[in-house]
Amino acid sequence: MADTTHPTTSSGPRDAEAGAITRFLRATEIDTRLLGMVGALLIIWIGFQVLTGGLFLTPRNLWNLSVQTTEIAVMATGMVMIIVTRNIDLSVGSILGISGMIMGVVQARVLPQYLGFDSSMTWILALCCGLLVGLAIGFFQGMIIAFLEVPSFIVTLGGLLVWRGATWFVTSGQTVAPMDTNFRIMGGGADGSIGATWSWIVGVIACVFIVIGIINSRRQRKRFGFPRRPLWAEYFLSALGCALVLGAILVFNNYYWPIAIARRYAEAKNIVWPDEGLDIPYGIAVPVLIAIFVGIVMTFIATRLRFGRYVFAIGGNPEAAELAGIKTRWVTVRIFALMGLLAAIAAAISTARLNAATNSQGDTYELYTIAAAVIGGTSLAGGTGTIAGAMLGALVMQSLQSGMVLVGLDTPLQSVVVGAVLVVAVWLDTVYRKRAK
């Protein structure tokens, strides 16, 4: 097919500029919706940087922002699959709550009676129990939705109430603390970060995979006769990806342990405390690595596995998917079971970060998770959505919340802003779909 040409009879400086931008986006194949979301994120960051007097874009706040985003980001990857199939899950916050409470009770009250308080198996068994609870709840709700044909809105709305109440009954509303030392690594902090050296190693490995991925994609396109991007576009995307990764690591490595923690570390390691103090970088936080790993796995499932293709086929046209031989009911059960498992992973991060399991843990998280998926480009009409977009949407949501806290905005006003952003995101999705027709 010949390339589309643009007429030059009515072109002016503005038209030429628009044509250059269009050609650039077409050559690099950058998703315009994703690009718009990045632009919105930059506007939010710059705005809060001004409003907070330079506090927002500091290494400390950006590091904390990355950790705080992980829980919603992990669950948003599963919510994409749910919404793509024209369903909804309002129970993810409550599943997080009861999974976290089970993990807390198992490691703080049950296992110490049998394994002692210093067993290396405590955190593993507690984590497995929580993950199994989340998986079982998701599977149970999926069975009701798929085989009893109860709308997902009703089933998960009931689950929101049931599992929140069950969380309270596990300990009669008591907070369970503290958590196992090894378990707390999943929550970040000084012990839950990998330090400067390993962060740079991870960054270099990530850059290598980015370049290999782009090269492999080009080879596959050539093999099957698909059009390839210009070489300059391949170089640009490789450089951009590596720059973003290494830039993020540079920021993380410029956030240092508090003096008290660094001093205790020096005493424990018999390190002489220098007069100018000891700067120990946090590096990448473990929960951030967990979220990135989940994002990669979910992207692979959504784009490379038959299950992912079935999910999008059901979202595009459920009747046609059924006639094509796809077992739509079992696919529905699996996506809700997967959503329950992801909520339990988020529960592990949340419980480890708080060093406690509380009755209110995960409260309102279902709203933020749905908002992150929708803001990330997942269409409520079904059939459209990306994992990367949902994770970026989670970062947008957390940036708004973190910025409003730094500005000193009251909690009710924060809810107003989040609600307004969600409505605008759905409206923009509606406009986008109408123009795409």
XYZ file of C-alpha atoms in Angstrom:
437
model
C 0.000 0.000 0.000
C 1.358 3.427 -0.910
C 1.998 5.938 1.843
C -0.665 8.536 2.351
C 0.383 11.933 1.009
C -0.708 15.296 2.384
C -1.725 18.130 0.058
C 0.488 21.193 0.132
C -1.817 23.755 -1.466
C -3.290 25.005 1.829
C -0.363 24.347 4.093
C 1.014 27.046 6.340
C 3.486 27.008 9.212
C 0.875 25.515 11.545
C -0.166 22.848 9.023
C 3.475 21.964 8.369
C 4.094 21.611 12.085
C 1.014 19.399 12.495
C 2.136 17.292 9.539
C 5.578 16.809 11.064
C 4.081 15.720 14.363
C 1.738 13.314 12.591
C 4.588 11.805 10.590
C 6.686 11.471 13.744
C 3.900 9.684 15.651
C 3.197 7.451 12.673
C 6.865 6.522 12.276
C 7.457 5.788 15.968
C 3.972 4.193 16.409
C 3.573 5.904 19.779
C 0.035 5.528 21.129
C -1.511 8.997 21.097
C -3.700 8.205 24.109
C -0.671 7.071 26.068
C 1.191 10.166 24.946
C -1.689 12.347 26.101
C -1.614 10.650 29.495
C 2.119 11.298 29.819
C 1.464 14.938 28.972
C -1.248 15.134 31.630
C 1.111 13.534 34.161
C 3.813 16.095 33.390
C 1.316 18.929 33.808
C 0.255 17.500 37.190
C 3.862 17.158 38.332
C 4.863 20.650 37.228
C 1.707 22.147 38.735
C 2.268 20.541 42.135
C 5.970 21.416 41.967
C 4.964 25.076 41.767
C 2.177 24.820 44.362
C 4.371 22.992 46.897
C 7.327 25.323 46.520
C 9.591 22.726 44.971
C 8.741 19.798 47.272
C 6.927 17.555 44.810
C 9.734 16.675 42.387
C 12.316 15.930 45.073
C 13.953 12.457 45.109
C 12.294 11.736 48.463
C 8.754 12.443 47.256
C 9.248 10.692 43.910
C 10.628 7.609 45.680
C 7.665 7.563 48.064
C 5.315 8.159 45.135
C 6.683 5.100 43.323
C 6.133 2.915 46.392
C 2.640 4.254 47.081
C 1.611 3.611 43.477
C 2.465 -0.086 43.512
C -0.668 -1.434 45.208
C -3.115 0.271 42.840
C -0.855 -0.456 39.852
C -0.810 -4.193 40.602
C -4.594 -4.385 40.903
C -5.152 -2.126 37.882
C -3.422 -4.696 35.650
C -6.141 -7.198 36.551
C -8.936 -4.632 36.366
C -8.037 -4.081 32.717
C -8.913 -7.708 31.957
C -12.144 -7.416 33.948
C -13.350 -4.235 32.241
C -12.249 -5.414 28.788
C -14.767 -8.279 29.093
C -17.500 -5.744 29.994
C -17.483 -6.678 33.670
C -16.550 -4.803 36.833
C -15.074 -5.779 40.196
C -16.048 -3.597 43.145
C -14.668 -6.018 45.733
C -10.909 -5.701 45.130
C -10.372 -3.373 48.098
C -12.188 -5.760 50.428
C -10.303 -8.767 49.027
C -7.099 -6.855 49.717
C -8.300 -6.218 53.263
C -9.145 -9.808 54.163
C -6.077 -11.235 52.383
C -3.844 -8.819 54.283
C -5.550 -9.668 57.566
C -5.079 -13.405 56.961
C -1.389 -12.836 56.217
C -1.024 -10.772 59.373
C -2.792 -13.258 61.648
C -0.927 -16.251 60.235
C 2.545 -14.753 60.727
C 1.916 -12.857 63.974
C -0.346 -15.231 65.908
C -0.603 -18.693 64.341
C 2.800 -19.763 63.020
C 4.905 -18.497 65.985
C 3.176 -21.163 68.137
C 4.618 -23.887 65.907
C 7.699 -22.428 64.196
C 8.835 -19.808 66.681
C 9.364 -16.121 65.997
C 12.557 -16.409 63.958
C 11.645 -19.071 61.407
C 12.580 -18.310 57.798
C 9.422 -20.126 56.671
C 7.018 -17.799 58.468
C 6.775 -15.110 55.792
C 6.576 -17.664 52.965
C 3.696 -19.598 54.538
C 1.876 -16.398 55.483
C 2.225 -15.054 51.948
C 0.975 -18.325 50.449
C -2.068 -18.321 52.737
C -2.976 -14.784 51.722
C -2.517 -15.503 48.020
C -4.691 -18.620 48.264
C -7.432 -16.642 50.024
C -7.442 -13.983 47.304
C -7.412 -16.591 44.538
C -10.247 -18.575 46.145
C -12.447 -15.504 46.624
C -11.910 -14.412 43.027
C -12.661 -17.922 41.762
C -15.829 -18.119 43.879
C -17.139 -14.788 42.628
C -16.256 -15.702 39.041
C -18.252 -18.941 39.303
C -21.334 -17.046 40.469
C -20.994 -14.497 37.677
C -20.287 -17.020 34.911
C -22.533 -19.966 35.783
C -25.335 -18.433 37.849
C -25.403 -15.441 35.472
C -25.605 -12.869 38.248
C -24.269 -9.500 36.994
C -20.712 -8.819 38.085
C -21.748 -5.445 39.489
C -24.103 -7.122 41.992
C -21.794 -10.014 42.874
C -18.783 -7.822 43.542
C -20.863 -5.167 45.299
C -21.992 -7.909 47.652
C -18.378 -9.070 47.902
C -17.315 -5.558 48.859
C -19.609 -5.763 51.905
C -19.125 -9.441 52.736
C -15.324 -9.542 52.651
C -15.014 -6.230 54.491
C -17.198 -7.644 57.239
C -15.216 -10.886 57.233
C -12.021 -8.869 57.704
C -13.467 -7.415 60.888
C -14.560 -10.813 62.219
C -11.106 -12.382 61.806
C -9.762 -10.344 64.739
C -12.911 -8.550 65.972
C -11.560 -5.323 64.506
C -8.145 -5.493 66.177
C -5.002 -4.394 64.352
C -2.392 -7.134 63.967
C 1.261 -6.105 64.257
C 4.205 -6.329 63.874
C 4.956 -8.345 60.747
C 7.813 -10.767 60.152
C 11.137 -9.056 59.394
C 11.567 -10.810 56.040
C 7.942 -10.141 55.108
C 8.447 -6.393 55.627
C 10.996 -6.318 52.793
C 8.074 -6.382 50.331
C 6.896 -3.038 51.696
C 9.979 -0.969 50.890
C 11.880 1.171 53.380
C 15.592 0.939 54.146
C 15.593 -2.868 54.243
C 13.123 -3.127 51.372
C 15.334 -1.448 48.769
C 18.160 -2.883 46.723
C 20.666 -0.020 47.015
C 22.565 1.987 44.422
C 24.788 -0.728 42.924
C 22.047 -3.260 42.315
C 19.756 -0.520 41.036
C 22.260 0.386 38.321
C 22.673 -3.304 37.482
C 18.909 -3.699 37.153
C 18.789 -0.552 35.034
C 21.453 -1.800 32.637
C 19.698 -5.161 32.323
C 16.416 -3.352 31.616
C 18.086 -1.270 28.901
C 19.518 -4.416 27.302
C 16.056 -6.003 27.241
C 14.553 -2.842 25.744
C 17.051 -2.870 22.874
C 16.709 -6.635 22.357
C 12.914 -6.298 22.330
C 12.993 -3.593 19.653
C 15.479 -5.573 17.525
C 13.412 -8.749 17.863
C 10.224 -6.879 16.938
C 11.895 -5.541 13.790
C 13.075 -9.027 12.822
C 9.611 -10.493 13.336
C 8.054 -7.789 11.156
C 10.568 -8.501 8.422
C 9.964 -12.226 8.710
C 6.196 -11.946 8.253
C 6.309 -9.111 5.738
C 4.873 -6.422 7.998
C 5.917 -2.775 7.549
C 8.858 -1.745 9.709
C 9.585 1.495 11.481
C 12.361 3.705 10.057
C 15.749 3.033 11.614
C 15.823 6.480 13.188
C 12.545 5.675 14.952
C 14.024 2.433 16.318
C 17.053 4.348 17.617
C 14.832 7.015 19.110
C 12.616 4.519 20.958
C 15.650 2.632 22.262
C 17.269 5.820 23.513
C 14.024 7.080 25.033
C 13.359 3.836 26.894
C 16.905 3.637 28.260
C 16.873 7.315 29.249
C 13.636 6.912 31.205
C 14.928 3.831 33.037
C 18.319 5.298 33.914
C 16.783 8.661 34.819
C 14.406 6.989 37.280
C 17.288 5.072 38.871
C 19.311 8.283 39.162
C 16.425 9.851 41.091
C 16.023 6.818 43.376
C 19.750 6.742 44.109
C 19.667 10.392 45.174
C 17.328 9.614 48.081
C 19.334 8.591 51.143
C 18.606 6.760 54.365
C 17.772 8.931 57.399
C 20.776 9.686 59.601
C 19.497 7.563 62.510
C 19.046 4.463 60.337
C 22.384 5.017 58.605
C 24.132 5.368 61.982
C 22.633 2.112 63.276
C 23.692 0.398 60.062
C 27.234 1.710 60.451
C 27.376 0.480 64.048
C 26.086 -2.947 63.066
C 28.659 -3.234 60.274
C 31.504 -1.697 62.346
C 31.825 1.194 59.891
C 33.527 4.323 61.217
C 31.061 7.217 61.150
C 32.625 10.061 59.108
C 32.332 13.708 60.174
C 30.272 14.595 57.106
C 27.885 11.703 57.725
C 27.190 8.588 55.684
C 25.011 8.786 52.560
C 23.417 5.407 51.788
C 21.064 5.505 48.754
C 17.767 3.658 48.879
C 17.808 2.650 45.214
C 14.831 0.857 43.722
C 12.247 -0.263 46.275
C 11.288 -3.944 46.299
C 7.523 -3.231 45.886
C 8.337 -1.267 42.722
C 10.191 -4.300 41.364
C 7.199 -6.486 42.257
C 4.816 -4.142 40.440
C 7.062 -4.027 37.353
C 7.314 -7.826 37.328
C 3.511 -8.132 37.618
C 3.102 -5.628 34.785
C 5.453 -7.595 32.525
C 3.715 -10.906 33.280
C 0.245 -9.418 32.755
C 1.334 -7.802 29.481
C 2.644 -11.184 28.327
C -0.651 -12.829 29.288
C -2.731 -10.164 27.554
C -0.727 -9.976 24.325
C 1.063 -13.296 23.875
C -1.150 -16.031 25.320
C -4.301 -17.525 23.884
C -6.106 -16.662 27.107
C -5.393 -12.960 26.549
C -6.718 -13.117 22.983
C -9.871 -14.790 24.280
C -10.358 -12.021 26.828
C -10.233 -9.296 24.188
C -12.382 -11.329 21.803
C -15.086 -11.656 24.454
C -14.925 -7.940 25.128
C -15.184 -7.088 21.456
C -18.170 -9.342 20.743
C -19.306 -11.883 23.366
C -21.777 -13.610 21.043
C -19.224 -14.059 18.268
C -16.671 -15.354 20.776
C -19.179 -17.921 22.015
C -19.974 -19.046 18.453
C -16.247 -19.290 17.708
C -15.922 -21.976 20.366
C -14.395 -19.914 23.166
C -15.480 -21.161 26.578
C -16.522 -17.712 27.693
C -17.751 -18.803 31.123
C -14.459 -20.364 32.133
C -12.559 -17.383 30.782
C -14.714 -15.192 33.024
C -13.977 -17.396 36.039
C -10.250 -17.219 35.341
C -10.086 -13.445 35.033
C -11.890 -12.973 38.353
C -9.626 -15.569 40.000
C -6.645 -13.703 38.559
C -8.048 -10.439 39.894
C -8.354 -11.979 43.358
C -4.746 -13.170 43.207
C -3.524 -9.711 42.193
C -5.508 -8.134 45.036
C -3.730 -10.528 47.417
C -0.338 -9.504 46.000
C -1.291 -5.881 46.604
C -2.336 -6.894 50.117
C 1.126 -8.331 50.766
C 2.746 -5.056 49.674
C 0.309 -2.971 51.734
C 0.636 -5.084 54.881
C 4.421 -5.150 54.624
C 4.596 -1.392 54.048
C 2.330 -0.595 57.005
C 3.948 -3.309 59.173
C 0.407 -4.127 60.273
C -2.883 -5.611 59.116
C -5.852 -3.350 59.797
C -9.600 -3.592 59.398
C -9.713 -0.564 57.068
C -6.902 -1.730 54.821
C -7.779 -1.323 51.135
C -10.821 0.851 51.841
C -11.907 2.729 48.651
C -9.105 1.027 46.688
C -11.691 -0.387 44.305
C -12.516 3.151 43.158
C -8.883 4.088 42.605
C -8.224 0.819 40.768
C -11.153 1.288 38.395
C -10.191 4.927 37.897
C -6.587 3.963 37.087
C -7.712 1.441 34.461
C -10.161 3.869 32.852
C -7.741 6.795 32.896
C -5.192 4.422 31.357
C -7.383 3.946 28.304
C -9.464 0.881 29.197
C -12.885 1.334 27.627
C -15.956 0.633 29.763
C -17.618 -0.521 26.528
C -15.191 -3.467 26.508
C -12.619 -4.798 24.059
C -9.967 -2.096 24.552
C -7.257 -1.596 27.161
C -3.552 -1.909 27.885
C -1.647 -3.008 30.967
C 0.965 -0.261 30.590
C -1.788 2.351 30.306
C -3.452 1.140 33.498
C -0.175 1.274 35.434
C 0.448 4.779 34.142
C -3.119 5.641 35.162
C -2.299 4.412 38.665
C 0.690 6.755 38.724
C -1.547 9.637 37.641
C -4.047 8.876 40.409
C -1.363 8.576 43.081
C 0.340 11.743 41.849
C -2.926 13.630 42.289
C -3.436 12.233 45.776
C 0.169 12.812 46.870
C 0.195 16.331 45.476
C -3.078 17.247 47.163
C -1.724 16.004 50.493
C 1.424 18.112 50.104
C -0.652 21.152 49.187
C -2.770 20.592 52.309
C -6.079 20.017 50.535
C -8.807 18.639 52.795
C -9.794 14.986 52.353
C -13.343 15.758 51.094
C -11.895 18.030 48.415
C -9.460 15.301 47.424
C -12.434 12.997 46.827
C -14.099 15.694 44.733
C -11.011 16.003 42.536
C -10.632 12.239 42.087
C -14.318 11.886 41.199
C -14.134 14.716 38.694
C -11.026 13.225 37.074
C -12.768 9.862 36.703
C -15.829 11.434 35.041
C -13.636 13.421 32.649
C -11.657 10.280 31.783
C -14.838 8.358 30.901
C -16.070 11.317 28.853
C -12.780 11.467 26.931
C -13.016 7.717 26.291
C -16.507 8.203 24.872
C -15.320 11.012 22.603
C -12.334 8.967 21.450
C -14.485 5.967 20.550
C -16.938 8.108 18.588
C -14.120 9.635 16.550
C -12.565 6.229 15.956
C -15.749 4.925 14.315
